[in-house]
Tab-separated table of C-alpha atoms in Angstrom:
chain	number	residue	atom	x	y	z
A	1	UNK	CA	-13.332	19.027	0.803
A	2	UNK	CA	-9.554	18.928	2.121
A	3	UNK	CA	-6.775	20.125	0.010
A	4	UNK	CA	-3.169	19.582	0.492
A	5	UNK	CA	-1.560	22.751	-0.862
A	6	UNK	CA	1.805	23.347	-2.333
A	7	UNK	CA	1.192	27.091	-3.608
A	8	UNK	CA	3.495	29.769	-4.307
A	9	UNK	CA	5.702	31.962	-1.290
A	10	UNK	CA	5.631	28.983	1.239
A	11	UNK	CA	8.604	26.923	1.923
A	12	UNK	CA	7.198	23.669	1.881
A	13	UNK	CA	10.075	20.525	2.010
A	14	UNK	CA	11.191	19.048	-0.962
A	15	UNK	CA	9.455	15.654	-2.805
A	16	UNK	CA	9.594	13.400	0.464
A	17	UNK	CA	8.536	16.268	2.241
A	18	UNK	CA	5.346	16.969	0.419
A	19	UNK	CA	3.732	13.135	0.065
A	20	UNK	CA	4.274	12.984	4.029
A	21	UNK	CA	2.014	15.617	4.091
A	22	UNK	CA	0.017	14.617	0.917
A	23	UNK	CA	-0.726	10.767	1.909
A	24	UNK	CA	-1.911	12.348	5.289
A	25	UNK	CA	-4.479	15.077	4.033
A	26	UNK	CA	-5.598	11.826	1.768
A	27	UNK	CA	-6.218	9.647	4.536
A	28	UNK	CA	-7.567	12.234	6.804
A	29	UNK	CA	-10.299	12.907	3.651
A	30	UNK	CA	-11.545	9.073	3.086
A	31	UNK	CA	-11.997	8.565	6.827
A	32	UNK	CA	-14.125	12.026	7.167
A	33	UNK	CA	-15.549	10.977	3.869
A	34	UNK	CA	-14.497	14.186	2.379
A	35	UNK	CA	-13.752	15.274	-1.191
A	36	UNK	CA	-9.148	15.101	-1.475
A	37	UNK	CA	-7.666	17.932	-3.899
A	38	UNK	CA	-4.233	18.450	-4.486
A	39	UNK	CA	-3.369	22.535	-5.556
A	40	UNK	CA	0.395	22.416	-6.811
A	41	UNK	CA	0.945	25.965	-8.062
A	42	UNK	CA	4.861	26.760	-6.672
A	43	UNK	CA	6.161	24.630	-9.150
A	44	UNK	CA	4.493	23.603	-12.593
A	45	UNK	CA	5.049	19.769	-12.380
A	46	UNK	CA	2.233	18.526	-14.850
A	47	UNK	CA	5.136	18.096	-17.738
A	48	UNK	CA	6.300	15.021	-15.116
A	49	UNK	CA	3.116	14.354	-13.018
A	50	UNK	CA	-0.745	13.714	-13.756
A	51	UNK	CA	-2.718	14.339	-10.652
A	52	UNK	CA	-5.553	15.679	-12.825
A	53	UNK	CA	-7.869	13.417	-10.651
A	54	UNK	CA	-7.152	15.165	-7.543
A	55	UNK	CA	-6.262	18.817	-9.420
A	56	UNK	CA	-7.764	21.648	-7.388
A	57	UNK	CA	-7.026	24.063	-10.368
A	58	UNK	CA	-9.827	21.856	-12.422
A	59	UNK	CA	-12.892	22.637	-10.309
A	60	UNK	CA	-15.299	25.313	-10.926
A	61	UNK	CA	-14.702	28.678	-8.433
A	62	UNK	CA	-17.005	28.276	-5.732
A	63	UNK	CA	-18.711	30.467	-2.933
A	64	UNK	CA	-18.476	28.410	-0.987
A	65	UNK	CA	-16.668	28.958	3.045
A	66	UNK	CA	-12.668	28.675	3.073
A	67	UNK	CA	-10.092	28.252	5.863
A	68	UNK	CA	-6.264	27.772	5.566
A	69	UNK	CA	-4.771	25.250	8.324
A	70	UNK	CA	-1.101	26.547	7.850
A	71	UNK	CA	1.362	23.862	10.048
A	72	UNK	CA	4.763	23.100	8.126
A	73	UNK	CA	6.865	21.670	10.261
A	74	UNK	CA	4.863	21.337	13.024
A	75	UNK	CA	3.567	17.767	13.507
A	76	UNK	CA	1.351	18.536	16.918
A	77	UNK	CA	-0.013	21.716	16.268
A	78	UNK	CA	-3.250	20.168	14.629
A	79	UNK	CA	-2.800	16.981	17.286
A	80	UNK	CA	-5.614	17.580	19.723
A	81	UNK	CA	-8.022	18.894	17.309
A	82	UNK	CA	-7.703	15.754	15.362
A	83	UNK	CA	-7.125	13.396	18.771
A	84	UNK	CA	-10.401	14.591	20.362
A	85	UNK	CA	-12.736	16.987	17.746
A	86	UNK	CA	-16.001	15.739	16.851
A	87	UNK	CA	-16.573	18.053	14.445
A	88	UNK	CA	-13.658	18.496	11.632
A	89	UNK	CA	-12.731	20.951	9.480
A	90	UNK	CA	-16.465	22.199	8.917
A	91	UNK	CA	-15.940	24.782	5.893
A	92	UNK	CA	-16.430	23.884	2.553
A	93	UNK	CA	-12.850	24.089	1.155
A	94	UNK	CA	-10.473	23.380	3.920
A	95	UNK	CA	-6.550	24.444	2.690
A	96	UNK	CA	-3.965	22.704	4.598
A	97	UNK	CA	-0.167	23.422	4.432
A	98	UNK	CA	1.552	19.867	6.288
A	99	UNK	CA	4.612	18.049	5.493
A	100	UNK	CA	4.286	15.892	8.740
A	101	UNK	CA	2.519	12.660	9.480
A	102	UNK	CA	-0.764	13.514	11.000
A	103	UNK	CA	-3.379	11.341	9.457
A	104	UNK	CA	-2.101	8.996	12.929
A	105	UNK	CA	-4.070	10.835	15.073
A	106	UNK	CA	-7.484	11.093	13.404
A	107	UNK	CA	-7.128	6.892	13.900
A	108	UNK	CA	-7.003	7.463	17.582
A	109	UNK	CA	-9.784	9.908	18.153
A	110	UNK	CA	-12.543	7.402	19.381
A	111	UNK	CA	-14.719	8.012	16.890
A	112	UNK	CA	-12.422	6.473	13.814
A	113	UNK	CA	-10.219	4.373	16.025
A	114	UNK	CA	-11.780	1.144	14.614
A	115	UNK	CA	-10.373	1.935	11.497
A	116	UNK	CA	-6.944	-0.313	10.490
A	117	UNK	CA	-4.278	2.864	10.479
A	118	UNK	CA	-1.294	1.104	9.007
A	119	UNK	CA	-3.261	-1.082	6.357
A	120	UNK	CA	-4.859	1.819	5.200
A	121	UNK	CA	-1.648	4.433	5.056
A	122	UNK	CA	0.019	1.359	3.367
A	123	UNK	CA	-2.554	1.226	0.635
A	124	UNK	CA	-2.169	4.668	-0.022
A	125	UNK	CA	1.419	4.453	-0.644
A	126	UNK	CA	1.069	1.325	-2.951
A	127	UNK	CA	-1.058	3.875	-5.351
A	128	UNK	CA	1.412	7.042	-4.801
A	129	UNK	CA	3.005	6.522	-8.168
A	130	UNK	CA	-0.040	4.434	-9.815
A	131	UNK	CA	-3.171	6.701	-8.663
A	132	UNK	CA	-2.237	9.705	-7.321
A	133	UNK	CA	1.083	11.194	-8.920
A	134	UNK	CA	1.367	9.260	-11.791
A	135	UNK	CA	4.528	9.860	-14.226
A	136	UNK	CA	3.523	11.448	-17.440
A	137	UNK	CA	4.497	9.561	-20.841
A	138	UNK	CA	7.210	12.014	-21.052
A	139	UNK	CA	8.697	11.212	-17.445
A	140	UNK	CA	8.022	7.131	-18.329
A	141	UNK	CA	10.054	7.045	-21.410
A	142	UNK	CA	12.725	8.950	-20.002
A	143	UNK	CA	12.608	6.514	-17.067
A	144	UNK	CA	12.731	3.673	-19.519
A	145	UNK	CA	15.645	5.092	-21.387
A	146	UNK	CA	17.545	5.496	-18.668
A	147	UNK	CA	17.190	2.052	-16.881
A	148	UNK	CA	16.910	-0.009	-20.708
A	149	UNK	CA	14.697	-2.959	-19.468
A	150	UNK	CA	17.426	-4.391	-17.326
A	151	UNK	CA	16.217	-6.405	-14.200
A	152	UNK	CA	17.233	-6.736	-10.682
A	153	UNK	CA	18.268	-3.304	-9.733
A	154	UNK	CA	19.344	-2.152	-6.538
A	155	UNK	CA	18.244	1.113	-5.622
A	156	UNK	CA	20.831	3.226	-3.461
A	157	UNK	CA	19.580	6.811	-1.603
A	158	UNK	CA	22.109	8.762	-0.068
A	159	UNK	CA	20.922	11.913	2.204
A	160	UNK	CA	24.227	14.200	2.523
A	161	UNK	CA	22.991	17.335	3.516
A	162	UNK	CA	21.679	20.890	1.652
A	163	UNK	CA	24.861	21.968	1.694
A	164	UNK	CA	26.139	19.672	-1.560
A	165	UNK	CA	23.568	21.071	-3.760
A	166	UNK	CA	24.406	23.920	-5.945
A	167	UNK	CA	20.314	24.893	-5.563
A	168	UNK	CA	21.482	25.453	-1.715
A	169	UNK	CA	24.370	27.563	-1.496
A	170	UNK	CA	25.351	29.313	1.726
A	171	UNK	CA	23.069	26.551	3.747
A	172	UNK	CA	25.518	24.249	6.306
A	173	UNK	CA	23.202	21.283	6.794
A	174	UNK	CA	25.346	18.402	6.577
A	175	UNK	CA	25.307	14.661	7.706
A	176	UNK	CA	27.689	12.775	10.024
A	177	UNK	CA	28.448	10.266	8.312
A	178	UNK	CA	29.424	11.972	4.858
A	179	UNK	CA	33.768	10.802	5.531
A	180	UNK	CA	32.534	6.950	6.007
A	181	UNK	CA	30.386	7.003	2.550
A	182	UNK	CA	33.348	4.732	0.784
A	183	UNK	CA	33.229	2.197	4.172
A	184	UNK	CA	29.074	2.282	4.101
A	185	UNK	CA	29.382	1.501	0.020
A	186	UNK	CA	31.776	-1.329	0.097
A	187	UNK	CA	29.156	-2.974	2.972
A	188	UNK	CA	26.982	-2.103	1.044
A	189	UNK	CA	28.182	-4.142	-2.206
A	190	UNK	CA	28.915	-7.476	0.369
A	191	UNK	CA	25.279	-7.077	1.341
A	192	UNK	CA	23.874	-6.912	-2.146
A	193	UNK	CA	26.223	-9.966	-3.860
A	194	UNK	CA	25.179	-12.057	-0.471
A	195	UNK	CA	21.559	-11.392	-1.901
A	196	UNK	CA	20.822	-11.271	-5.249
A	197	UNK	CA	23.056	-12.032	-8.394
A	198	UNK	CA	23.846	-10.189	-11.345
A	199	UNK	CA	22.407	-7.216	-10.364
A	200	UNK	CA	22.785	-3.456	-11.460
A	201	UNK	CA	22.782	-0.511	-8.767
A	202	UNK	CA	20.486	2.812	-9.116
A	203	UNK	CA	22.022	5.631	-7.240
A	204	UNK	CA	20.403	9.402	-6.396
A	205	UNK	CA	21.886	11.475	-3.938
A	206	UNK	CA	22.144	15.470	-3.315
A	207	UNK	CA	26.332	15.104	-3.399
A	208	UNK	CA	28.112	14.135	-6.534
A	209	UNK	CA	30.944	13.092	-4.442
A	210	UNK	CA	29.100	9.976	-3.704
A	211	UNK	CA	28.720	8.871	-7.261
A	212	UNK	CA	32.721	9.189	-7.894
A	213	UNK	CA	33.100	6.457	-4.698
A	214	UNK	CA	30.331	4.458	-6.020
A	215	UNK	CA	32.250	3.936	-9.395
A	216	UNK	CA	35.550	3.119	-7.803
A	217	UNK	CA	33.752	0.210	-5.392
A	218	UNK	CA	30.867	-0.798	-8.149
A	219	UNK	CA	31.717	-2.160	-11.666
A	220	UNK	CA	31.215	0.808	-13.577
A	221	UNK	CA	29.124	-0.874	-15.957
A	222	UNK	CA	26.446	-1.850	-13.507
A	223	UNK	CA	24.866	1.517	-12.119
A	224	UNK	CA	22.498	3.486	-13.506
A	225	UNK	CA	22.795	7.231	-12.950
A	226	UNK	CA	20.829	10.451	-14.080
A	227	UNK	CA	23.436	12.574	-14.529
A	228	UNK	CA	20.999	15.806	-14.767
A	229	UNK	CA	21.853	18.153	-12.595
A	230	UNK	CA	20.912	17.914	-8.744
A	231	UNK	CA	18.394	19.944	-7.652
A	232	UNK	CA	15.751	20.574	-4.255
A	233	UNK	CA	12.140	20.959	-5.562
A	234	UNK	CA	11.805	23.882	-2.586
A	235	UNK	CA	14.612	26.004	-4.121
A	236	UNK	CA	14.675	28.499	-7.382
A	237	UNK	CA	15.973	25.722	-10.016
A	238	UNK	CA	19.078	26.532	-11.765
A	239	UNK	CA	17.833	24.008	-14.990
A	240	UNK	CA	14.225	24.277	-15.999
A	241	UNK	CA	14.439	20.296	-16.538
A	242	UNK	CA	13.584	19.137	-12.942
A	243	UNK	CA	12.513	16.195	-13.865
A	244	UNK	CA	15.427	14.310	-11.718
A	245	UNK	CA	13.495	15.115	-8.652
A	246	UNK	CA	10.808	12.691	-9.620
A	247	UNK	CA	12.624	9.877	-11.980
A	248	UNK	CA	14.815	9.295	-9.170
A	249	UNK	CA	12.318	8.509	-6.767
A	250	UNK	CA	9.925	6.262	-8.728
A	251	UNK	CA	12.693	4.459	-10.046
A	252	UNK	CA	13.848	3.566	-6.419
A	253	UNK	CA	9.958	3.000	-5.713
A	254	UNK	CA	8.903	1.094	-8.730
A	255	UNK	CA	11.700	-0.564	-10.281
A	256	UNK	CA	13.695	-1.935	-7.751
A	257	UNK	CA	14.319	-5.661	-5.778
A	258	UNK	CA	16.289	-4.381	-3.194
A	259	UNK	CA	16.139	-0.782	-1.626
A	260	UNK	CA	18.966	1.033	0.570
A	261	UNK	CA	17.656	4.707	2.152
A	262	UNK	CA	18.530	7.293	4.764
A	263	UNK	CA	15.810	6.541	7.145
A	264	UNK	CA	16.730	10.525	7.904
A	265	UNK	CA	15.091	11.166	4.703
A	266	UNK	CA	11.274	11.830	3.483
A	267	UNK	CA	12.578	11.594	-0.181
A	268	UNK	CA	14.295	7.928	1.146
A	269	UNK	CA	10.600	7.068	2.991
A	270	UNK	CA	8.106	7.449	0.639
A	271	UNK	CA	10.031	5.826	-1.928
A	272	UNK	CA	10.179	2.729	0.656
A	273	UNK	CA	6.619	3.407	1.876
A	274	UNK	CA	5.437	3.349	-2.045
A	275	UNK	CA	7.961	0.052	-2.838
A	276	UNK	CA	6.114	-3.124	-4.464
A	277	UNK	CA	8.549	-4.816	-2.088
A	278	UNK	CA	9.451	-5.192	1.588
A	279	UNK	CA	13.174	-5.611	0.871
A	280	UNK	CA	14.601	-1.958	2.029
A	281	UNK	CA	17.543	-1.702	4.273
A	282	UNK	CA	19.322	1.447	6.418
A	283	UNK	CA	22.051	2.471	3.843
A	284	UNK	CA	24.478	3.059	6.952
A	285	UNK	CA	23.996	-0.607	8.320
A	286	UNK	CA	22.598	-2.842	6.039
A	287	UNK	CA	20.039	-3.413	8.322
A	288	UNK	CA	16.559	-4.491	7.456
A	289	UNK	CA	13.711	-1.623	7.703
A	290	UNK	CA	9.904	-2.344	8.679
A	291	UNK	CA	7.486	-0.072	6.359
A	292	UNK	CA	5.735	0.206	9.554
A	293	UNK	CA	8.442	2.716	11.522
A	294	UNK	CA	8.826	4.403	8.076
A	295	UNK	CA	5.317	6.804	8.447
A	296	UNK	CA	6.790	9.338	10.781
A	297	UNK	CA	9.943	10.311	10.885
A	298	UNK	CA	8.679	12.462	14.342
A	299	UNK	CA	6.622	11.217	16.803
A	300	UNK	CA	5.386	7.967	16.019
A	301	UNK	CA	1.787	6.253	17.482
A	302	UNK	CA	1.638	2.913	18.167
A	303	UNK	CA	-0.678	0.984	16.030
A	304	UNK	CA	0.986	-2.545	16.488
């Protein structure tokens, strides 16, 4: 069996982070025709998320061999070995730590390579929220209660950087473009009423600066915000309710018409990647995306 681990004293990524590296164990276990666990142990998430299908934690203890492959944030380091190996993680339980993209090169190793990459990573994101992480009754009604039934929503993700979030204090990463968020919003709005009418807008974002410009360019009325506070799901919460993390994201996946990311962004991706739509544009430019450069946010194979 392969299982994608997210256990206690690793830094992992946040949500975005961990799917890239989930829907790639996944993948990498139906073509070896393996056995695909999930142990999530850093954080206890099963309030907000049934995976008990894929739970680790459920099996009986077993004797039988174990190896940890241990690559976060290292997309090549397990590149050969899947490029060229015949003979794939042999142990029984195989642990894997991975928040990169690396199903991509077990579909070029000869041996697999007739297999259809992108229909097959597509698929898997069309069940991310439906099979695999699927929201608890708890985490639907509170997604229900915040968006009331209303139709045609726009979904809006803004990446600003660590350094916004009150979970990240003393970290500088920032974005470039955070002074031109009122310019990218107002483009934003002529985009969307070029598009689709009556519509309401869905923002999450890790500043809270953004939602003050949003209200001052959108009719107030019209978005939809958790206002819960902002968190990362690979720092010590500061609100044992982190529920935001995941609401957020399968809103944007599952109940929008019209999707704006940071292509910069896993969280942005694999709410794209797991869309029941092909409508999602580059937040800075309004520009149209392809699901298929959304997989890696690295290096990229060619599979056209």
């Amino acid at each position: 069996m392969l299982v994608i681990c997210f256990d206690k004293n690793v830094l992992l990524g946040g949500l975005g982070d961990r799917v890239v590296g989930l829907i790639s164990i996944k993948l990498i276990s139906k073509l070896l025709r393996r056995p695909f666990y999930i142990l999530w142990n850093k954080e206890d998430i099963k309030e907000y998320i049934d995976y008990s299908e894929y739970d680790y934690e459920l099996l009986e203890p077993s004797n039988g061999s174990i190896r940890l492959y241990s690559y976060i944030d290292n997309q090549k380091g397990l590149k050969d070995y899947l490029l060229k190996s015949n003979n794939l993680f042999p142990d029984d339980i195989n642990l894997v730590h991975t928040n990169q993209e690396i199903a991509q090169y077990l579909y070029k190793n000869k041996t697999y390579s007739d297999n259809d990459y992108l229909d097959d990573i597509l698929s898997e994101y069309k069940g991310l929220y439906t099979n695999i992480l699927k929201p608890t009754p708890f985490l639907s009604n509170k997604i229900k209660a915040l968006i009331k039934n209303k139709d045609n929503i726009v979904g809006i993700q803004i990446r600003c950087g660590d350094c916004h979030m009150d979970t990240n204090k003393g970290e500088s990463h920032k974005i470039r473009f955070n002074d031109k968020i009122p310019n990218i919003l107002n483009k934003i709005k002529t985009k969307c009423d070029s598009l689709i009418d009556d519509y309401y807008v869905f923002l999450t974002t890790d500043s809270i600066g953004v939602v003050n410009h949003l209200k001052l360019i959108f009719d107030e009325s019209r978005i939809i915000y958790d206002d819960t506070t902002i968190q990362h799901l690979d720092r010590k919460s500061i609100d044992d309710d982190n529920s935001k993390i995941f609401s957020d994201n399968i809103i944007l996946s599952q109940k929008t018409r019209l999707l704006f990311i940071s292509k910069h962004s896993n969280y942005g991706r694999i709410a794209a990647l797991s869309a029941n739509h092909d409508n999602i544009y580059d937040f800075t430019n309004c520009k149209i995306i392809s699901k298929n450069t959304l997989f890696s946010k690295r290096e990229r194979l060619d599979f056209s």
